[in-house]
PDB file of C-alpha atoms in Angstrom:
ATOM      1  CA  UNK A  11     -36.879  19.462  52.222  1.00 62.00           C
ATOM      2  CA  UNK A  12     -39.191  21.556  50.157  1.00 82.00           C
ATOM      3  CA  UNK A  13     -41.915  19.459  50.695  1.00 85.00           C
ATOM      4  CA  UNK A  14     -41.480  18.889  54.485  1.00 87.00           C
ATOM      5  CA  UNK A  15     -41.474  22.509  55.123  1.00 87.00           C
ATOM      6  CA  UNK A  16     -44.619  23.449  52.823  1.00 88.00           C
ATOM      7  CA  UNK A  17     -46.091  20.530  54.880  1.00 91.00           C
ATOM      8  CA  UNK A  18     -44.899  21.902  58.418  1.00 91.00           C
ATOM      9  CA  UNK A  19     -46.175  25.255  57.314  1.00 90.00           C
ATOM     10  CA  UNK A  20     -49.859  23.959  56.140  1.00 91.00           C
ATOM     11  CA  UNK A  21     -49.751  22.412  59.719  1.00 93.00           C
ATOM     12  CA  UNK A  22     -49.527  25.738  61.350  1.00 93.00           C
ATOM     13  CA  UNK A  23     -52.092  27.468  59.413  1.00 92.00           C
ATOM     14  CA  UNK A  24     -54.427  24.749  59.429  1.00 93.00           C
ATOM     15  CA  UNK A  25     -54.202  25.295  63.346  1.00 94.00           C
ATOM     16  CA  UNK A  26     -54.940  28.584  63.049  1.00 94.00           C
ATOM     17  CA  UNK A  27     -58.100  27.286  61.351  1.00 94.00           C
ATOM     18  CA  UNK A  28     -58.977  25.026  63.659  1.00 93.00           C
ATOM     19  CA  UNK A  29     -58.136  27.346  66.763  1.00 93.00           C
ATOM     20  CA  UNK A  30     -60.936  29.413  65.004  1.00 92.00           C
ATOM     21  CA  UNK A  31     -63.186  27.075  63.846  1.00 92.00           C
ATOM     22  CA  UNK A  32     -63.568  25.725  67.476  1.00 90.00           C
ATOM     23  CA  UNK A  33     -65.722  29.136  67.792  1.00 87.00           C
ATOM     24  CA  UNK A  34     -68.278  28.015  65.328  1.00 88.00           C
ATOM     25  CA  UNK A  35     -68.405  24.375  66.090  1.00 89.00           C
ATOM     26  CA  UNK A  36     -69.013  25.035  69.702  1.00 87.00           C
ATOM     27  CA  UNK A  37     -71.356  27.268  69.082  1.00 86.00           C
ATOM     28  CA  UNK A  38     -73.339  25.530  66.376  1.00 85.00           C
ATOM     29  CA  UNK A  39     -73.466  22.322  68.805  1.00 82.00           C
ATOM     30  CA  UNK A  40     -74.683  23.665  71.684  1.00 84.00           C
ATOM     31  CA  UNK A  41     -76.804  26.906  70.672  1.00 79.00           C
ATOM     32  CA  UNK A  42     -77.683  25.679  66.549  1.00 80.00           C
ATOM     33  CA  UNK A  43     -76.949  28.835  65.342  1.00 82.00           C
ATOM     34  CA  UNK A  44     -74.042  30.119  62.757  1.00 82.00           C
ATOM     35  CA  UNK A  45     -72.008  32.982  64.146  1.00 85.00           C
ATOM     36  CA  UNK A  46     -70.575  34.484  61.268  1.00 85.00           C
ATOM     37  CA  UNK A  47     -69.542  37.779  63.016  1.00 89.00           C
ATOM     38  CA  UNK A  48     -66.664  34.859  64.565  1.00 91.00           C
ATOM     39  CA  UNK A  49     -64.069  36.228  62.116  1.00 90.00           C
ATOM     40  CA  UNK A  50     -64.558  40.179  62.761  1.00 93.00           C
ATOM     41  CA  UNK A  51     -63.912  39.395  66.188  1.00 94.00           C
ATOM     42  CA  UNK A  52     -60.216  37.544  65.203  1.00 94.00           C
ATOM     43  CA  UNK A  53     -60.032  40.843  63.999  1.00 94.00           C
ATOM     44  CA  UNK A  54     -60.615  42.967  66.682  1.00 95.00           C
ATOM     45  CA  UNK A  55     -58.405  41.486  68.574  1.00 94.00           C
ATOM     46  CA  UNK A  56     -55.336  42.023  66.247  1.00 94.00           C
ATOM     47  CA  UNK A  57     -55.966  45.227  66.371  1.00 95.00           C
ATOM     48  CA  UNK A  58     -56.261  44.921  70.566  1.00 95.00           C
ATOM     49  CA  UNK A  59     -52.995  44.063  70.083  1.00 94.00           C
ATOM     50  CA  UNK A  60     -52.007  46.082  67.496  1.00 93.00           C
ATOM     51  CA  UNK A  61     -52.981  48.943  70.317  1.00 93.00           C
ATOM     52  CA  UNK A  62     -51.610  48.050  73.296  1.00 93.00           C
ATOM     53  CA  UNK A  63     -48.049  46.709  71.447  1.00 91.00           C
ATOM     54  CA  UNK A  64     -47.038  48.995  68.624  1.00 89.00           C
ATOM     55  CA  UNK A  65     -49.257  52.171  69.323  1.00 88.00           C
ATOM     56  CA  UNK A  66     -49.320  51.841  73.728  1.00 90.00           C
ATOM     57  CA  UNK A  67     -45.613  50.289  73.533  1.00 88.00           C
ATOM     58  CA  UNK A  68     -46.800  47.673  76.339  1.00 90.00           C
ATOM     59  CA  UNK A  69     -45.355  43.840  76.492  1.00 90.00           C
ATOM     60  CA  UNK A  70     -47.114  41.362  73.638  1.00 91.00           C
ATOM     61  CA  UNK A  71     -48.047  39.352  76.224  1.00 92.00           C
ATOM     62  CA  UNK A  72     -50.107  42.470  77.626  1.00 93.00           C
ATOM     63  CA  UNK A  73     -51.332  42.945  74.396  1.00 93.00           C
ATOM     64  CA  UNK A  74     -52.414  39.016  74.237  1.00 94.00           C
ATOM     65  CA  UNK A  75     -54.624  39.678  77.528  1.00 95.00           C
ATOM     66  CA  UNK A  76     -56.239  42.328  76.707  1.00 95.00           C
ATOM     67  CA  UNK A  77     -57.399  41.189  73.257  1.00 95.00           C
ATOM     68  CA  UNK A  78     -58.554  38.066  74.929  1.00 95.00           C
ATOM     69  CA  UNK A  79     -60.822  40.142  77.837  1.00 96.00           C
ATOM     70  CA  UNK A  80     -62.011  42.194  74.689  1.00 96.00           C
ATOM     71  CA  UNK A  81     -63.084  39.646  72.685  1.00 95.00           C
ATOM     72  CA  UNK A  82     -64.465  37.766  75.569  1.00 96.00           C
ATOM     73  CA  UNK A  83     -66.207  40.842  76.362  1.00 96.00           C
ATOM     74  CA  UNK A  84     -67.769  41.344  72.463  1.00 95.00           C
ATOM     75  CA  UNK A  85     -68.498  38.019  72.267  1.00 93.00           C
ATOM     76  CA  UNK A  86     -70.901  37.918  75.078  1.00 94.00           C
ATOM     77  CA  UNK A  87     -72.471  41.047  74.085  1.00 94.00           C
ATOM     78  CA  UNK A  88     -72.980  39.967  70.535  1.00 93.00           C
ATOM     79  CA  UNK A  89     -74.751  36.894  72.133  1.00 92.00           C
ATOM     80  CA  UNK A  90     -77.074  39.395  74.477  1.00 92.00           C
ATOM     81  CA  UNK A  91     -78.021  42.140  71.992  1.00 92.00           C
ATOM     82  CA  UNK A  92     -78.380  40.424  69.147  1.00 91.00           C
ATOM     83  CA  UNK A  93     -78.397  36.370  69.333  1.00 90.00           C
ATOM     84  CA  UNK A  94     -80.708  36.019  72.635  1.00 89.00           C
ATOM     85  CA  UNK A  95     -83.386  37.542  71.695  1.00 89.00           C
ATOM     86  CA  UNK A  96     -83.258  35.359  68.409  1.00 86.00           C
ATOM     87  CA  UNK A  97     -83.416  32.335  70.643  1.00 81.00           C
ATOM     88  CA  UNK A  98     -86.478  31.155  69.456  1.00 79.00           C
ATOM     89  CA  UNK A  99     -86.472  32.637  65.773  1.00 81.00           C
ATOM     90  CA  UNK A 100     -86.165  31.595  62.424  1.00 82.00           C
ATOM     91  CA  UNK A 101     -82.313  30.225  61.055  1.00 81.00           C
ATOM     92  CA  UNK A 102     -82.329  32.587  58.173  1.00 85.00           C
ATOM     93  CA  UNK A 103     -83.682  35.599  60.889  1.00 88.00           C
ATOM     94  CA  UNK A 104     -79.754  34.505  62.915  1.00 87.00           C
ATOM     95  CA  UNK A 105     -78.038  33.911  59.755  1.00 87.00           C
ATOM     96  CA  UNK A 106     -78.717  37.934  58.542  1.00 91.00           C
ATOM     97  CA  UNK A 107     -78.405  39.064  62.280  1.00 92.00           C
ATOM     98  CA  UNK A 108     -74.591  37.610  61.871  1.00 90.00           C
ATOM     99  CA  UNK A 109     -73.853  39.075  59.014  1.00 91.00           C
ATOM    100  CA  UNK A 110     -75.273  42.215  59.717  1.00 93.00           C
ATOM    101  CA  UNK A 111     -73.005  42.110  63.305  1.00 93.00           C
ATOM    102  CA  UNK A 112     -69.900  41.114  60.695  1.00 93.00           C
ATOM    103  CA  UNK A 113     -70.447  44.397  58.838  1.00 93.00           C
ATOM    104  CA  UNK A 114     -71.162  46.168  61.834  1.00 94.00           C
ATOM    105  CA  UNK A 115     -67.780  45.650  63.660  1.00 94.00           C
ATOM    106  CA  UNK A 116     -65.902  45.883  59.751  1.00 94.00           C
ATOM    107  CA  UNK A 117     -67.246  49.685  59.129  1.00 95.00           C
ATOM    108  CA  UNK A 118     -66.740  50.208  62.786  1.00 94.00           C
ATOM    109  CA  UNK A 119     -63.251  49.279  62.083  1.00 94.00           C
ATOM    110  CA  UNK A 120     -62.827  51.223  59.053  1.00 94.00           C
ATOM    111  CA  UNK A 121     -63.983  54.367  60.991  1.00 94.00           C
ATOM    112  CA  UNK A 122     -61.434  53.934  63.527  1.00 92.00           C
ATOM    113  CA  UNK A 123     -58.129  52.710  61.605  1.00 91.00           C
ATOM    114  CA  UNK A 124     -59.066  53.352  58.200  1.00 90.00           C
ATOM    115  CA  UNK A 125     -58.486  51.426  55.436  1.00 87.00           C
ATOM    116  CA  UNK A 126     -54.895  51.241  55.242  1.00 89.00           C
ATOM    117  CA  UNK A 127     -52.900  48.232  56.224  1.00 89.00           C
ATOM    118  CA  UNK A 128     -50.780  48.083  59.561  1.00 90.00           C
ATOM    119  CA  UNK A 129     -47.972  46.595  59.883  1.00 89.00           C
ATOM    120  CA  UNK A 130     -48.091  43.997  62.806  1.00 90.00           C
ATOM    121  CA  UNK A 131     -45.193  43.070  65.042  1.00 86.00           C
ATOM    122  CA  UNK A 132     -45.247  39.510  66.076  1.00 86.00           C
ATOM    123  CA  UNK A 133     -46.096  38.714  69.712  1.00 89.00           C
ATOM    124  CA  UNK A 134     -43.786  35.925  69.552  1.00 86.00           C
ATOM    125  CA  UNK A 135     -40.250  35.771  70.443  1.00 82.00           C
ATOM    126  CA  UNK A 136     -39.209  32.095  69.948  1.00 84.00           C
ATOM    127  CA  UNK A 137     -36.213  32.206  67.313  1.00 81.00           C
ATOM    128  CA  UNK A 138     -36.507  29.776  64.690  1.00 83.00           C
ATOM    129  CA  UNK A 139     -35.228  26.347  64.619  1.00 81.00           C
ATOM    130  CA  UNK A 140     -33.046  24.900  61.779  1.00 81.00           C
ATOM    131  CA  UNK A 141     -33.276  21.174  61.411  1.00 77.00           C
ATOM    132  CA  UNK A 142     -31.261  19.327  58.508  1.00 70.00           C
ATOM    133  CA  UNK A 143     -28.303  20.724  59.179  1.00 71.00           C
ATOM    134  CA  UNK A 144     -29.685  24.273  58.387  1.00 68.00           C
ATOM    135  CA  UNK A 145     -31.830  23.094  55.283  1.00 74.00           C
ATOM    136  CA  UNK A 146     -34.840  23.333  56.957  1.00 80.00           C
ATOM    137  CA  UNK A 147     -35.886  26.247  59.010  1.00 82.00           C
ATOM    138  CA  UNK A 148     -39.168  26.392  61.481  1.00 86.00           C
ATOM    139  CA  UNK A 149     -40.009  29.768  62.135  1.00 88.00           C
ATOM    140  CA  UNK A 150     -41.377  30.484  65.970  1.00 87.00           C
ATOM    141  CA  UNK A 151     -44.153  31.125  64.849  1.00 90.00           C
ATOM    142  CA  UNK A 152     -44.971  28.184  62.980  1.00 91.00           C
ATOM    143  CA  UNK A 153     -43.844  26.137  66.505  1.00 91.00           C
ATOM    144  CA  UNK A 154     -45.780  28.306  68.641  1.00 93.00           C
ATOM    145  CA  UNK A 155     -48.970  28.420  66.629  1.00 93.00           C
ATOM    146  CA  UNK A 156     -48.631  24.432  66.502  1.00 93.00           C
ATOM    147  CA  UNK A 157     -47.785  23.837  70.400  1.00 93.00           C
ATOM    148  CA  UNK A 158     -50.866  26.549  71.327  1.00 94.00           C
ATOM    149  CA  UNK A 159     -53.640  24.407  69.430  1.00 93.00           C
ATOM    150  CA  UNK A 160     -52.558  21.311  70.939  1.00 93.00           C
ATOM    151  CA  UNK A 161     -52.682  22.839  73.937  1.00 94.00           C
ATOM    152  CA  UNK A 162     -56.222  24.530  73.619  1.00 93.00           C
ATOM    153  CA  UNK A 163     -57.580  21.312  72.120  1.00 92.00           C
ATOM    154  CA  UNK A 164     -56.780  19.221  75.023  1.00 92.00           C
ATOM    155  CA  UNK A 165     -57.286  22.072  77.639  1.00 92.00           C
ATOM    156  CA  UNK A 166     -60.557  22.472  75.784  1.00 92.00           C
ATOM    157  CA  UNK A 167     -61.632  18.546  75.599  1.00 89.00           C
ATOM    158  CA  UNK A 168     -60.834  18.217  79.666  1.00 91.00           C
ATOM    159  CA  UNK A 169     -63.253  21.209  80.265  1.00 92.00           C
ATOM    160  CA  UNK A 170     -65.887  20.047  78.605  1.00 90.00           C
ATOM    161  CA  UNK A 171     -65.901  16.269  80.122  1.00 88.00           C
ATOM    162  CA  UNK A 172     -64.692  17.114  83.114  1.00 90.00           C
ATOM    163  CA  UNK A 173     -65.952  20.140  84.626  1.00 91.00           C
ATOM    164  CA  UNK A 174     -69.715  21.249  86.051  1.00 91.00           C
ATOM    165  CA  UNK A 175     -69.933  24.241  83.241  1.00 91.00           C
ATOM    166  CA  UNK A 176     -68.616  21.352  80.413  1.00 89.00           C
ATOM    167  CA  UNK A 177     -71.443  18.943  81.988  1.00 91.00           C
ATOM    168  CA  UNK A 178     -73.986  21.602  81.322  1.00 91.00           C
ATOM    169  CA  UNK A 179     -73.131  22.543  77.658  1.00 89.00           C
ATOM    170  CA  UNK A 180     -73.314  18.806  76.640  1.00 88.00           C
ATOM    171  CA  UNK A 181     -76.236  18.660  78.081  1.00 90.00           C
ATOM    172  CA  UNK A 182     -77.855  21.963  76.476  1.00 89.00           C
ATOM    173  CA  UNK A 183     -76.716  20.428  73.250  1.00 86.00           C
ATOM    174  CA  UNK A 184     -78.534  17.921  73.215  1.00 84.00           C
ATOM    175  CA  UNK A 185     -81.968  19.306  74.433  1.00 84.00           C
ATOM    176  CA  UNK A 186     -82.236  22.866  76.129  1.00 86.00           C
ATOM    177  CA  UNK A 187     -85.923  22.677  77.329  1.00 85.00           C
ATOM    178  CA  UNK A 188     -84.510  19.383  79.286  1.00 88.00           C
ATOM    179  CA  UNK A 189     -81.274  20.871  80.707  1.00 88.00           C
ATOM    180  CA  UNK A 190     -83.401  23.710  81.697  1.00 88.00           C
ATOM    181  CA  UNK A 191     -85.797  21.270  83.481  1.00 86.00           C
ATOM    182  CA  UNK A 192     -82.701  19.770  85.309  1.00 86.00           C
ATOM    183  CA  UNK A 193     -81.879  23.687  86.612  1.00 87.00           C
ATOM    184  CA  UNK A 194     -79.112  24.318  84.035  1.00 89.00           C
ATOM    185  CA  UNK A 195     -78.715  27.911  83.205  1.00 91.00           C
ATOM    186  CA  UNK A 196     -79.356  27.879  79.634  1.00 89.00           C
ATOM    187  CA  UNK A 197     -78.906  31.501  79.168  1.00 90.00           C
ATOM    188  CA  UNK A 198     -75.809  31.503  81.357  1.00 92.00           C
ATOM    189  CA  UNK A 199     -74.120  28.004  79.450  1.00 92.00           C
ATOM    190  CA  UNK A 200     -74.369  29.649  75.971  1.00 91.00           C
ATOM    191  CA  UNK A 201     -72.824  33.368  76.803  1.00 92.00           C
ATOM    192  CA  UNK A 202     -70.285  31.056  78.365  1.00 93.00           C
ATOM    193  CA  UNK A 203     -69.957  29.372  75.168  1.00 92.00           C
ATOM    194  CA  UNK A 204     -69.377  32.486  73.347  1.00 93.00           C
ATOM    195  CA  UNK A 205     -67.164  33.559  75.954  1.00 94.00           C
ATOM    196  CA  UNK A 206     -64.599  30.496  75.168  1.00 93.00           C
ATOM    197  CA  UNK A 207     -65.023  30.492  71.388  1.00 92.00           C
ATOM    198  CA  UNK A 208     -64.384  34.791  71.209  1.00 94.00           C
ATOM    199  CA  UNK A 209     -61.405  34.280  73.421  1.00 94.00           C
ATOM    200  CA  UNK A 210     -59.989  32.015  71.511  1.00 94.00           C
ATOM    201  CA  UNK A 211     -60.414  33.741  68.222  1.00 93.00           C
ATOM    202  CA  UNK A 212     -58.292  36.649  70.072  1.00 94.00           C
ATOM    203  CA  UNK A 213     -55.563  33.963  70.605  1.00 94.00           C
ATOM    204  CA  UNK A 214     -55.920  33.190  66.703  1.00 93.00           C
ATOM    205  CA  UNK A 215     -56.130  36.806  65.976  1.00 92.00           C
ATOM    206  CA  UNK A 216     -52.503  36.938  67.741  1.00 93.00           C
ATOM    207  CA  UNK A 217     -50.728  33.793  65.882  1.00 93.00           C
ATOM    208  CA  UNK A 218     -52.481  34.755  62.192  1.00 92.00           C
ATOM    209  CA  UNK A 219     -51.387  38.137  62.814  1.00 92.00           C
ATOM    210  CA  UNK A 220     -47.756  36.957  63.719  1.00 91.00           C
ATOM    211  CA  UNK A 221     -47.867  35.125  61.092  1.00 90.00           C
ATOM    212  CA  UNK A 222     -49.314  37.196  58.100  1.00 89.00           C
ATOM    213  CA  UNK A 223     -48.353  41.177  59.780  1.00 88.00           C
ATOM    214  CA  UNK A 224     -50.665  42.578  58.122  1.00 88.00           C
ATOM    215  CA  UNK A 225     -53.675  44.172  59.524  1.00 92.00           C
ATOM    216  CA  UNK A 226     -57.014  45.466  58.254  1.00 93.00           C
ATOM    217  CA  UNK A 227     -60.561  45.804  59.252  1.00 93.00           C
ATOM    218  CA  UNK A 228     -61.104  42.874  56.407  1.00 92.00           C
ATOM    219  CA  UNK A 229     -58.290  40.643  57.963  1.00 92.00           C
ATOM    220  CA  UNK A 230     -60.387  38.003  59.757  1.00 89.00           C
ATOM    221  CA  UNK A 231     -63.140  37.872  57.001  1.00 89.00           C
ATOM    222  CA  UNK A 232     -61.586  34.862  54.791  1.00 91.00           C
ATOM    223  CA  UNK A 233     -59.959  33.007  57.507  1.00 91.00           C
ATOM    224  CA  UNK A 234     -63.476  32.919  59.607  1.00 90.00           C
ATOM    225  CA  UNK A 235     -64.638  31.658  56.436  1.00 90.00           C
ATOM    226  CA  UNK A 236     -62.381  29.158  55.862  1.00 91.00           C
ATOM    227  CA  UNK A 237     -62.472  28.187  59.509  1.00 91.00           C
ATOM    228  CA  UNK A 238     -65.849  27.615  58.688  1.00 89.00           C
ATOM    229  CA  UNK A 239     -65.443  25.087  55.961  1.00 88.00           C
ATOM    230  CA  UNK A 240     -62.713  23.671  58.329  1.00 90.00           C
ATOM    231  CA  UNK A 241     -65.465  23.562  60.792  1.00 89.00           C
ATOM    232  CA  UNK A 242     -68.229  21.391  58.285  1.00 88.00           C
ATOM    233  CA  UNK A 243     -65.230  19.659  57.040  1.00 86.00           C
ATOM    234  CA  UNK A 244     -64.750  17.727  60.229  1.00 87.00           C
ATOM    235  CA  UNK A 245     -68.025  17.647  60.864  1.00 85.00           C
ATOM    236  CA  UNK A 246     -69.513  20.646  62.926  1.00 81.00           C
ATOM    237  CA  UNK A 247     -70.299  20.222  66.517  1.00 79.00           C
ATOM    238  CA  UNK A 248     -67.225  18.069  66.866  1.00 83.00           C
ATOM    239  CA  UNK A 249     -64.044  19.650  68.561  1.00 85.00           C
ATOM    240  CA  UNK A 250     -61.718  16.633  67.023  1.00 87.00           C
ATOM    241  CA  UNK A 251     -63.563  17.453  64.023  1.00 88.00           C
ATOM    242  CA  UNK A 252     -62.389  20.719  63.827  1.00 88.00           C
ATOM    243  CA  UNK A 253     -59.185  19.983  64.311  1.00 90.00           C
ATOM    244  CA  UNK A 254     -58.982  17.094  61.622  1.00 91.00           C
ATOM    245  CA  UNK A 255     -60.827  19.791  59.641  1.00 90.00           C
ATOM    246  CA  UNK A 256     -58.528  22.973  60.215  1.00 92.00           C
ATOM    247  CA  UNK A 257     -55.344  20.731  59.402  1.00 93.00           C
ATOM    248  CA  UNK A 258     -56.384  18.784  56.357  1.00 91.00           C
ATOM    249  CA  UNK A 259     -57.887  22.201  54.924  1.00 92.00           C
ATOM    250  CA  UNK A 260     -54.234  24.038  55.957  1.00 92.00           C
ATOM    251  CA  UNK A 261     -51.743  21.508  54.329  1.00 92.00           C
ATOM    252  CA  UNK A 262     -54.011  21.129  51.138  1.00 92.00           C
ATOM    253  CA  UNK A 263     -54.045  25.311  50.928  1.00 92.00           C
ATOM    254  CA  UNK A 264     -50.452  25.228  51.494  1.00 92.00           C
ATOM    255  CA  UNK A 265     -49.374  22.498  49.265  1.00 91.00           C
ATOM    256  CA  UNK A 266     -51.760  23.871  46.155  1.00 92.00           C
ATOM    257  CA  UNK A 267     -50.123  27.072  46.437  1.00 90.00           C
ATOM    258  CA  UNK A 268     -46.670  25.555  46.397  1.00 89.00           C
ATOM    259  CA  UNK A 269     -47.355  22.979  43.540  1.00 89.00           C
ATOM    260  CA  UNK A 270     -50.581  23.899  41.724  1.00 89.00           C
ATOM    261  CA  UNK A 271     -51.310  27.715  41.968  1.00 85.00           C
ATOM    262  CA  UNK A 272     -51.223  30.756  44.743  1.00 82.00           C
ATOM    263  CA  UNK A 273     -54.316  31.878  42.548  1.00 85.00           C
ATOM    264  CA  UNK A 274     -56.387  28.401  42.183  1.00 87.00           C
ATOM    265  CA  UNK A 275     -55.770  27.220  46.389  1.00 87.00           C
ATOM    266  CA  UNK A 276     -58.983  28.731  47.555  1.00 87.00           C
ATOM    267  CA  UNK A 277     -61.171  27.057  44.622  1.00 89.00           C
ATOM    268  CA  UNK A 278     -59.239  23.587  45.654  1.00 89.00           C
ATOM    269  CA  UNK A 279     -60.225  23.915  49.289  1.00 87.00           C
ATOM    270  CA  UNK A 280     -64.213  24.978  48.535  1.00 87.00           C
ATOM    271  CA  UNK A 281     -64.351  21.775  45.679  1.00 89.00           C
ATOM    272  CA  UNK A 282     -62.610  19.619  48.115  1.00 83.00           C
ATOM    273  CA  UNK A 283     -65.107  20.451  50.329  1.00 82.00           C
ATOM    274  CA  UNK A 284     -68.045  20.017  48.175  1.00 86.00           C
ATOM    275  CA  UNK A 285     -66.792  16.857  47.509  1.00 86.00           C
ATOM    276  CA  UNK A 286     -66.438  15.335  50.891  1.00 82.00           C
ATOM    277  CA  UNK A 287     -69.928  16.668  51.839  1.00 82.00           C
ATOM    278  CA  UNK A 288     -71.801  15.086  48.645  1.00 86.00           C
ATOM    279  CA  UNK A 289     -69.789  11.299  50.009  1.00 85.00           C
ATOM    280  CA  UNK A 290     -70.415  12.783  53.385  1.00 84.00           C
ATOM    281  CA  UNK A 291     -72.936  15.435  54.196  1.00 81.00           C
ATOM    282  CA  UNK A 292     -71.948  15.401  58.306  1.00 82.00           C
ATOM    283  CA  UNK A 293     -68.184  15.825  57.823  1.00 81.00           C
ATOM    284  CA  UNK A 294     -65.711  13.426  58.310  1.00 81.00           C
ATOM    285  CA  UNK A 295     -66.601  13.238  62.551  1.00 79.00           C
ATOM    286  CA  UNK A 296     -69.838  14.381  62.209  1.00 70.00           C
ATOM    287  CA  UNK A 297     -72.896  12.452  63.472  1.00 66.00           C
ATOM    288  CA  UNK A 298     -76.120  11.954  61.979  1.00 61.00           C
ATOM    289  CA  UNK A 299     -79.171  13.263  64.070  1.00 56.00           C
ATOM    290  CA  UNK A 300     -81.911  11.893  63.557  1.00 54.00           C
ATOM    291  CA  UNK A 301     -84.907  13.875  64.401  1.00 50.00           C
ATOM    292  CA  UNK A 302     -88.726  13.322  65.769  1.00 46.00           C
ATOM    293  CA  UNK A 303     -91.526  14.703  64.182  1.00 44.00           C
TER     294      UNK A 303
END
């Protein structure tokens, strides 16, 4: 039973991952540029939450909405002030823009709720569910974090096929100066796109913060991170992919902390990474593009 629940466990943070790492992989693929300010924002909105629920006393579900409209909000401001005018720059000009916008919102943090950690109360009120004849028990969290990533993977995969807005970020990822000829929005399709992805690292904000209650302006740095390597894992640019990514890199973290070492999991995960990328440098979904010179 020890097994099954270390496993069921690695399932639900690895869907935290790939909640988050659908902000990078949507962004890469359609705009080709690394957002690594993705994991301040999980952060922000824990501590949206963190406001409105322990310090405002309002419902978590309150709480839930109004990190998602702030981090929807951020998101498409980050993309205005400091990614658009970028558009047509250098990658290693975006790449120190992002982390410049990741310190940014950290030290704006730290000004505003200091250093010390807060204790987060969990926004979910599922009880949990005992299986085995009470041998093994499923915390609601772990079931709601599962059940939401399923849900925002297929909600997700039916807008992008099936809806105008989807239509028009497929086609901006594959050549803007075309969809632009065609009278997409370009401009309009990728503040969209951070729109989606910064909304849903609010909702991962919520479940890794119900989750792991603890809160500080450094909370989302490592899981953006690893989200990120989830991301490349499955092959950036892919949604499956980053949910194959996000669950294969949760269960291995998981299981090497139960039966290798807490200390050695995150040097597991990076060299299990560098290995798949030497056999296969697109990720396990990823596609090779070929490009004209």
């Amino acid at each position: 039973m020890s097994f099954l629940s270390y496993l069921i466990n690695g399932i639900s943070l690895g869907s935290i991952y790939a909640i988050i790492a659908l902000g990078y992989t949507m962004v890469y693929g359609i705009a080709r540029m690394l957002n690594f300010a993705h994991g301040d924002i999980i952060m922000v909105g824990g501590f949206a939450i963190f406001t409105m629920v322990s310090t405002l006393g309002m419902a978590p579900m309150v709480g839930i909405i109004t990190a998602v409209f702030v981090c929807t909000l951020l998101g498409v401001t980050i993309e205005f002030v400091a990614y658009r005018p970028l558009r047509g720059a250098s990658s290693l000009a975006v790449l120190i823009t992002a982390i410049g916008v990741s310190y940014l919102l950290q030290n704006l943090a730290l000004l505003i709720f200091g250093s010390n950690a807060r204790q987060f109360t969990s926004v979910v009120t599922i009880s949990s569910l005992k299986l085995a004849g009470g041998r093994l028990s499923i915390s609601g969290e772990t079931i709601v974090t599962i059940a939401v990533c399923i849900v925002i993977m297929i909600a997700l995969t039916a807008f992008i096929n099936k809806t105008r807005i989807g239509q028009a970020m497929l086609a901006v990822s594959e050549d803007k100066g075309a969809a632009a000829l065609m009278g997409i929005n370009v401009n309009r399709t990728i503040a969209v796109t951070f729109a989606i992805g910064s909304a849903l690292a609010a909702v991962a904000g919520a479940l890794l913060c119900s989750t792991y209650p603890s809160l500080t302006p450094y909370t989302g740095s490592m899981p953006g991170i690893k989200a990120f390597v989830a991301a490349v894992f499955g092959g950036i640019g892919s949604i499956p992919g980053a949910l194959l990514g996000g669950i294969i890199l949760g269960v291995v973290e998981n299981l090497s902390k139960a039966y290798i070492s807490s200390q050695l999991s995150d040097a597991i995960v990076f060299s299990m990474l560098i290995v798949i990328l030497l056999v296969r440098p697109t990720g396990i979904l990823g596609k090779k593009i070929n490009e004209k010179v």
